Coordinates of C-alpha atoms and ligand atoms in Angstrom, one line a residue:
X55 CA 83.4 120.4 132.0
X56 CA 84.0 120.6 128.2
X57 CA 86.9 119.1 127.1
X58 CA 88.2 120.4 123.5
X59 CA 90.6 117.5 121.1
X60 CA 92.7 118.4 119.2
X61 CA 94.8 116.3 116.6
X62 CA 97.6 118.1 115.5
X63 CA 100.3 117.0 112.6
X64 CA 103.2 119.2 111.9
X65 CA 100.8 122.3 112.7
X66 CA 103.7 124.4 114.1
X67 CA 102.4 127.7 112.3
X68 CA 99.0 127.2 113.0
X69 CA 99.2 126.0 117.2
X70 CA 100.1 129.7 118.9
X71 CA 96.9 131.2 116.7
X72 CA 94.7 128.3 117.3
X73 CA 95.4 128.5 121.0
X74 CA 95.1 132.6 121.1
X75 CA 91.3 132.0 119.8
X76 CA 90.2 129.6 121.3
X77 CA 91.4 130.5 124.8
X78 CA 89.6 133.7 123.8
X79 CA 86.3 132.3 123.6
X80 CA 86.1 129.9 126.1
X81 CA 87.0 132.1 128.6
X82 CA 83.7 133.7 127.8
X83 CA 81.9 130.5 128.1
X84 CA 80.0 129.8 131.7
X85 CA 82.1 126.5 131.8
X86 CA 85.3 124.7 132.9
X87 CA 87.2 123.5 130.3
X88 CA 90.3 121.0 129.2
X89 CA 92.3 121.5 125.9
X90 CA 93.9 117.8 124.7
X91 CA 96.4 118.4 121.8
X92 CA 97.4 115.1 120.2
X93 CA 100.7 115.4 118.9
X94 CA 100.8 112.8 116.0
X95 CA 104.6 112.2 115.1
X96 CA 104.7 115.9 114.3
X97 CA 108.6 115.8 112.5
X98 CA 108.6 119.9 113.5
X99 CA 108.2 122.1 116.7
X100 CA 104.8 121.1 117.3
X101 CA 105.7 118.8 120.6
X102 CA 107.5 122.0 121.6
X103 CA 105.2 124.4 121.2
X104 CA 102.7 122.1 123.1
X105 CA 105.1 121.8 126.4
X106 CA 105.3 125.9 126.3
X107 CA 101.6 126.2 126.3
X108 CA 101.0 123.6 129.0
X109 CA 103.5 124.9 130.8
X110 CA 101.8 128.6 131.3
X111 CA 98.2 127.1 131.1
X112 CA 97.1 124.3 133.3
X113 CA 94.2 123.4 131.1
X114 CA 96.7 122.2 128.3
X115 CA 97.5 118.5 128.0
X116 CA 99.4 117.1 125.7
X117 CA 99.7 113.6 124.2
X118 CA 102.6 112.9 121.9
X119 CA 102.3 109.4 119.7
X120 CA 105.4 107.6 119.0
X121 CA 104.7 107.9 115.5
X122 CA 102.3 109.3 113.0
X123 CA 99.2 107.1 113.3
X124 CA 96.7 109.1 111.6
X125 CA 94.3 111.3 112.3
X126 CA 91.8 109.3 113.4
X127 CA 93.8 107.3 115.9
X128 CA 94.4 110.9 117.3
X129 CA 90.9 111.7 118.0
X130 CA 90.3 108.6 119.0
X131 CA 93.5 108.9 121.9
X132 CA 91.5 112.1 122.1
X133 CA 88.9 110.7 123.6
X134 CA 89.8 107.7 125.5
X135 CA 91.7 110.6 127.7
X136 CA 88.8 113.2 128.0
X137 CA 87.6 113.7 131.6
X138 CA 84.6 116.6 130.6
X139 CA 81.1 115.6 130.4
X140 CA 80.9 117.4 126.8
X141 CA 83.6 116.2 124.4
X142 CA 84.0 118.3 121.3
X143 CA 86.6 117.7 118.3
X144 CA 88.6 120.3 116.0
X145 CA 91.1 121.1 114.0
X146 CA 94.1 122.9 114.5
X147 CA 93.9 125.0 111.8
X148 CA 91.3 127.1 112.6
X149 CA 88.9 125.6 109.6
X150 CA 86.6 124.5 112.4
X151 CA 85.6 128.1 114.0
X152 CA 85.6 128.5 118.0
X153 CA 83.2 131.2 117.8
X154 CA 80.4 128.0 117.3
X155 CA 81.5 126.6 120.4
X156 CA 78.9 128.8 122.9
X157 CA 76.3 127.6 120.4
X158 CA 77.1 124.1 120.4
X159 CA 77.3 123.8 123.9
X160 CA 73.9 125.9 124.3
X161 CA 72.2 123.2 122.4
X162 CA 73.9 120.2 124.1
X163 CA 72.6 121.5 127.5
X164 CA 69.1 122.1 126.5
X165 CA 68.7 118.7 126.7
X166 CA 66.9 118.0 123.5
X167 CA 70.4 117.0 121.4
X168 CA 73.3 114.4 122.6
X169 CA 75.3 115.9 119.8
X170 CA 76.4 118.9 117.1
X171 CA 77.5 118.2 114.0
X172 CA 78.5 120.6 111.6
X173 CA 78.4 120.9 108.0
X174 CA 80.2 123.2 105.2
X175 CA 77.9 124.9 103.4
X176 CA 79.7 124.9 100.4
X177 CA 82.7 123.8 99.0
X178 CA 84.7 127.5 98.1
X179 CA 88.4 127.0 97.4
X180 CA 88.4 123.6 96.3
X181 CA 89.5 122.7 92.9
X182 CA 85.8 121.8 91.4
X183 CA 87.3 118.1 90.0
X184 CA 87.9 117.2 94.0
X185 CA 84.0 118.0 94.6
X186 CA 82.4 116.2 92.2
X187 CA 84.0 113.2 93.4
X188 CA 82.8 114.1 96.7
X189 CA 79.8 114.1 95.9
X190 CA 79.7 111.0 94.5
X191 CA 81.5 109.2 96.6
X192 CA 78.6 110.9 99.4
X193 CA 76.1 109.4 96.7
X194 CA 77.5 106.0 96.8
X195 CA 78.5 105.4 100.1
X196 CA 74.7 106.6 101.2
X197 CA 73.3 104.1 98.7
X198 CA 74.9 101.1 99.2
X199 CA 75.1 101.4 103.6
X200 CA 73.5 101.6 106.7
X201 CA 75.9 104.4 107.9
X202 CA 74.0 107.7 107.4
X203 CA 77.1 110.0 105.8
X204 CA 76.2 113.9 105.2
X205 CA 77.7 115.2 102.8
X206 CA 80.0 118.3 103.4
X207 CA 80.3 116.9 107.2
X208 CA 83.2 118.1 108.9
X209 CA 85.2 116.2 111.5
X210 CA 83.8 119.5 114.1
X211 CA 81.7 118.0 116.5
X212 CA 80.9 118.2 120.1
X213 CA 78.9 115.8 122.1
X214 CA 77.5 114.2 125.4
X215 CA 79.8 111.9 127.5
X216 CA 77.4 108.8 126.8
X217 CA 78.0 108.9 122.9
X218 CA 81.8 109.0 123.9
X219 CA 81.6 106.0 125.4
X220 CA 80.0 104.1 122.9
X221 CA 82.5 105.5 120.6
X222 CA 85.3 104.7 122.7
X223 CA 84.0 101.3 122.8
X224 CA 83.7 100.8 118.8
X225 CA 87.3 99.7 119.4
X226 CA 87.7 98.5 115.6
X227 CA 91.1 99.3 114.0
X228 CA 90.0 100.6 110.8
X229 CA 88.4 103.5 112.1
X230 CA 86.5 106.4 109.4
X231 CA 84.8 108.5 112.7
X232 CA 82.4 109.9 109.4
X233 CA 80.6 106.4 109.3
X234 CA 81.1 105.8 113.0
X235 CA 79.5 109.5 114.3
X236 CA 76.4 108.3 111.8
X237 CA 76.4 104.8 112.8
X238 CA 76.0 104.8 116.3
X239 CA 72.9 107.5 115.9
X240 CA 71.9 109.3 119.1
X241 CA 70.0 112.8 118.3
X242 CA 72.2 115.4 116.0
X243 CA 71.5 118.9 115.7
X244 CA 73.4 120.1 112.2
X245 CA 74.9 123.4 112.1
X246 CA 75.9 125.1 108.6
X247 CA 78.8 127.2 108.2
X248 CA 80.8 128.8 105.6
X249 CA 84.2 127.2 104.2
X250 CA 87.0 128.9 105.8
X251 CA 90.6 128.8 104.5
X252 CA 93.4 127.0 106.9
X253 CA 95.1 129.9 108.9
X254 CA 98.7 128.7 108.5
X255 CA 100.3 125.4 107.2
X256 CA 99.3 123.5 104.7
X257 CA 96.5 120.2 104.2
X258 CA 97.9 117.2 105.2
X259 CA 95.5 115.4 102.3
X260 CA 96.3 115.1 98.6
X261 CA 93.7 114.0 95.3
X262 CA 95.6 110.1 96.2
X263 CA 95.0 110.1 100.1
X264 CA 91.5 111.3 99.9
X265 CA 90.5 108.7 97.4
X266 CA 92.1 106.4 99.6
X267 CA 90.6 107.5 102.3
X268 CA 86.7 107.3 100.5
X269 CA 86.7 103.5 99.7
X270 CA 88.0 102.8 103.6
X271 CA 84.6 104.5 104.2
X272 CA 83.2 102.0 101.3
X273 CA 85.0 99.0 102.8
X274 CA 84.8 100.0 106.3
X275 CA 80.7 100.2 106.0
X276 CA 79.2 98.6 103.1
X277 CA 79.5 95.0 102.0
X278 CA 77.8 95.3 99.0
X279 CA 81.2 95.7 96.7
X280 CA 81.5 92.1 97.9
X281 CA 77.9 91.1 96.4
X282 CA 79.4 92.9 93.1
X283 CA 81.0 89.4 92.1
X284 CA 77.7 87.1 92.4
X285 CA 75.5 89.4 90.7
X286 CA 78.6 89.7 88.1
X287 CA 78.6 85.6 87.9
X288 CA 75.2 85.2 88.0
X289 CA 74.3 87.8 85.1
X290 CA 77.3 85.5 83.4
X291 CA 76.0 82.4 83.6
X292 CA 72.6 83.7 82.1
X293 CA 74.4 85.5 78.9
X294 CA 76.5 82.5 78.1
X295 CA 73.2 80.2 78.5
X296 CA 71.8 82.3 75.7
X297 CA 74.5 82.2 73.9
X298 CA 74.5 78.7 74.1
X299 CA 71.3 78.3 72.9
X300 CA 71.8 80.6 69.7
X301 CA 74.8 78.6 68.4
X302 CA 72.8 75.3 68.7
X303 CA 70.3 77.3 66.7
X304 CA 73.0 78.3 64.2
X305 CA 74.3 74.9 63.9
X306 CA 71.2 73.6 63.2
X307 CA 69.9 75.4 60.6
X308 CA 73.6 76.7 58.6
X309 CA 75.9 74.1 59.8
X310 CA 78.8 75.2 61.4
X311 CA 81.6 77.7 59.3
X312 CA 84.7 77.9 61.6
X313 CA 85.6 81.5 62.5
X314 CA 85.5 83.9 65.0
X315 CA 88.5 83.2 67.6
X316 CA 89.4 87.1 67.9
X317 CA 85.9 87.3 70.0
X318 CA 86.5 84.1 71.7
X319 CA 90.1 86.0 72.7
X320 CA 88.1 89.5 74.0
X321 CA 85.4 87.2 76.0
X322 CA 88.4 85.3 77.8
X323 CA 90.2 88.7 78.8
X324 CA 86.7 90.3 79.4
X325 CA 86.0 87.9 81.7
X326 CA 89.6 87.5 83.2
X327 CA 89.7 91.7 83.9
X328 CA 86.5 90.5 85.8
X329 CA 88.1 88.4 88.3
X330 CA 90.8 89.9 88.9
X331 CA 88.6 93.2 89.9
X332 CA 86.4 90.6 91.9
X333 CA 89.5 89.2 93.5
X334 CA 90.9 92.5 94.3
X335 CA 87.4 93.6 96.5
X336 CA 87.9 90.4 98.0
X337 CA 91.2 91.3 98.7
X338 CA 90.3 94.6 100.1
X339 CA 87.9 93.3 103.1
X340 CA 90.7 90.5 103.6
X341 CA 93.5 93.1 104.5
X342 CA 90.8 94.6 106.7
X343 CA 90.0 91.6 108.3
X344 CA 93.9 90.7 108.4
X345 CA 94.5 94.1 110.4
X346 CA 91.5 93.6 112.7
X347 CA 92.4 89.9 114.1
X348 CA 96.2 91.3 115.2
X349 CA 94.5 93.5 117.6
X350 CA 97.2 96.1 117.6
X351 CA 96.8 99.4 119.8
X352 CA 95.3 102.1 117.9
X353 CA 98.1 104.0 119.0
X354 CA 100.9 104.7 121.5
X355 CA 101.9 107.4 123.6
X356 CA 105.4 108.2 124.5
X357 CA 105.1 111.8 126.1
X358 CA 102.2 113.4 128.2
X359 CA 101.7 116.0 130.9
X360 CA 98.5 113.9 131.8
X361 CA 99.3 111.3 134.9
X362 CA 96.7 109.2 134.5
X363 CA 96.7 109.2 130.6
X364 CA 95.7 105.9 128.7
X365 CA 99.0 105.4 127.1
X366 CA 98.4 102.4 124.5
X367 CA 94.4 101.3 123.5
Ligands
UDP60 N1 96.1 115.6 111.3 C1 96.6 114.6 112.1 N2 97.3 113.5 111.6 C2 97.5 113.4 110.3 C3 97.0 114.3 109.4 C4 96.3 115.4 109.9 O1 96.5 114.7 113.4 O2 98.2 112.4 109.9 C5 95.4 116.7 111.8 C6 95.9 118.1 111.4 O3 96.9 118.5 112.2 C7 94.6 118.9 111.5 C8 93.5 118.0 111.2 O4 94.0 116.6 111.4 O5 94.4 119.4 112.8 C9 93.0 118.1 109.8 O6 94.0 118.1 108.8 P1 94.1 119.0 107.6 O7 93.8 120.4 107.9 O8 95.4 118.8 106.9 O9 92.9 118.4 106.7 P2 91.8 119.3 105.8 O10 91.3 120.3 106.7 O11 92.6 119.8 104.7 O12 90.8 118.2 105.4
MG61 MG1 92.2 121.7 107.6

């Protein structure tokens, strides 16, 4: 069985179409299938839409948070509920084409793969300032840790029940399913498709959220910002030894003219911008850690069609 996740926020335009297709093409597939929409605090006629379509079509469920929790605390919810030995993961919108899903699957039961990944093969129809700090931030991230991040990945994956379940069971709270996919490793096969436009709606994601969203990834799997402030105080320590030396050198051989306090004012608020921005990366891993030790649920369920649904994890 194949079970298809889908997290869905205020997507009341684009749920009938993305239903239509992909009901379309998995009926073609040689395989029984479940579709999980994850209603995340939708404020329109998403949750409605959802009970209409599970009520003609037994193969809907529906799982409605409380609250918006975020995207990746619906795919998670996504798949602590699937019950199909292939678990795959799109988007409402239809940005994440159904007509790959035969493919995928193909190469999943050939054995040689535990999971498809998929890629954009370019970035059409985004304003160009937005991808070059993609790419950089693809650059970085890949640099500095052990979390292999493609760039142009998309969230559209399917894959075995045994990666799953060690997803499932990364339970952490801060949760960037970009790092964790590359993280827990397992064989990938990568498939390239063109950029398609969102059917109906619009993106959920603004130039603030994304770059929000990019130093979670930084925080979330790199420490080395942290190591930024050592190297920092070391390289420091080393100037102002020189410098030491050169005004004994000075002193010694012109004496000692009193001047200069307007560069003793730019070292002190050099060096005080420097802390702060140490203090503030410190700060950043804190908040995470902060969030991690409450051990709150990644998210709650208040409505479901699904009996035996895990309502709070
Ligand atoms: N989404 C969600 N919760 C959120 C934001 C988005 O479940 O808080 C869902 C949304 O309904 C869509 C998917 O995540 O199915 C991707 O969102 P969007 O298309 O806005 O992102 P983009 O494709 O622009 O990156
Ligand atoms: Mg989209």
């Amino acid at each position: 069985m194949l079970s298809i996740i889908v997290p869905s926020y205020n997507e009341q335009e684009s749920l009938p179409i993305f239903y239509k297709e992909i009901t379309a093409v998995i009926q073609n597939m040689d395989t029984d299938y479940e579709l999980l929409f994850i209603n995340d605090g939708s404020k329109d006629r998403t949750l409605e839409i959802l009970k209409s379509l599970a009520d003609q079509d037994s193969h809907v469920k529906y799982f409605s948070f409380s609250r918006n929790f975020g995207k990746e605390a619906a795919v998670y919810a996504g798949f602590c509920n699937i019950h199909g030995d292939y678990a795959a993961v799109m988007d409402a919108d239809l940005q994440d084409p159904p007509s790959l899903l035969p493919q995928m699957l193909d190469i999943l039961k050939s054995g040689a793969y535990d999971s498809v990944a998929t890629r954009r093969a370019d970035r059409s129809g985004e304003p160009p300032i937005r991808s070059w700090f993609a790419r950089k931030f693809y650059q970085i991230i890949n640099k500095i840790s052990d979390a292999d991040i493609v760039d142009g990945a998309r969230d559209f994956r399917m894959m075995k029940r045994e990666m799953v379940d060690v997803i499932i069971s990364m339970s952490e709270y801060n949760r960037f399913s970009k790092g964790i996919f590359g993280w827990v490793g397992f064989r990938t096969y990568w498939l390239s498709y063109e950029n398609v436009e969102r059917v109906a709606g619009e993106t959920k994601w603004n130039f603030w959220k994304l770059f929000r969203y990019a130093m979670d990834g930084i925080v979330n799997f790199s420490q080395a910002p942290l190591s930024i402030a050592s190297w920092f105080g070391i390289g420091m320590t080393f100037c102002s030894f020189l410098l030491l030396l050169g005004i004994i050198i000075r002193k010694m051989l012109f004496g000692d003219p009193v001047a200069g306090w307007a560069s003793t004012i730019c070292t002190i608020i050099f060096i005080g911008g420097m802390q702060m921005l140490c203090l503030g990366i410190m700060g950043q891993y804190i908040a995470k850690i902060y969030l991690e030790t409450k051990g709150r649920p990644h998210f709650i369920i208040s409505e479901t069609n699904c009996e035996d649904a895990a309502r709070v994890k």
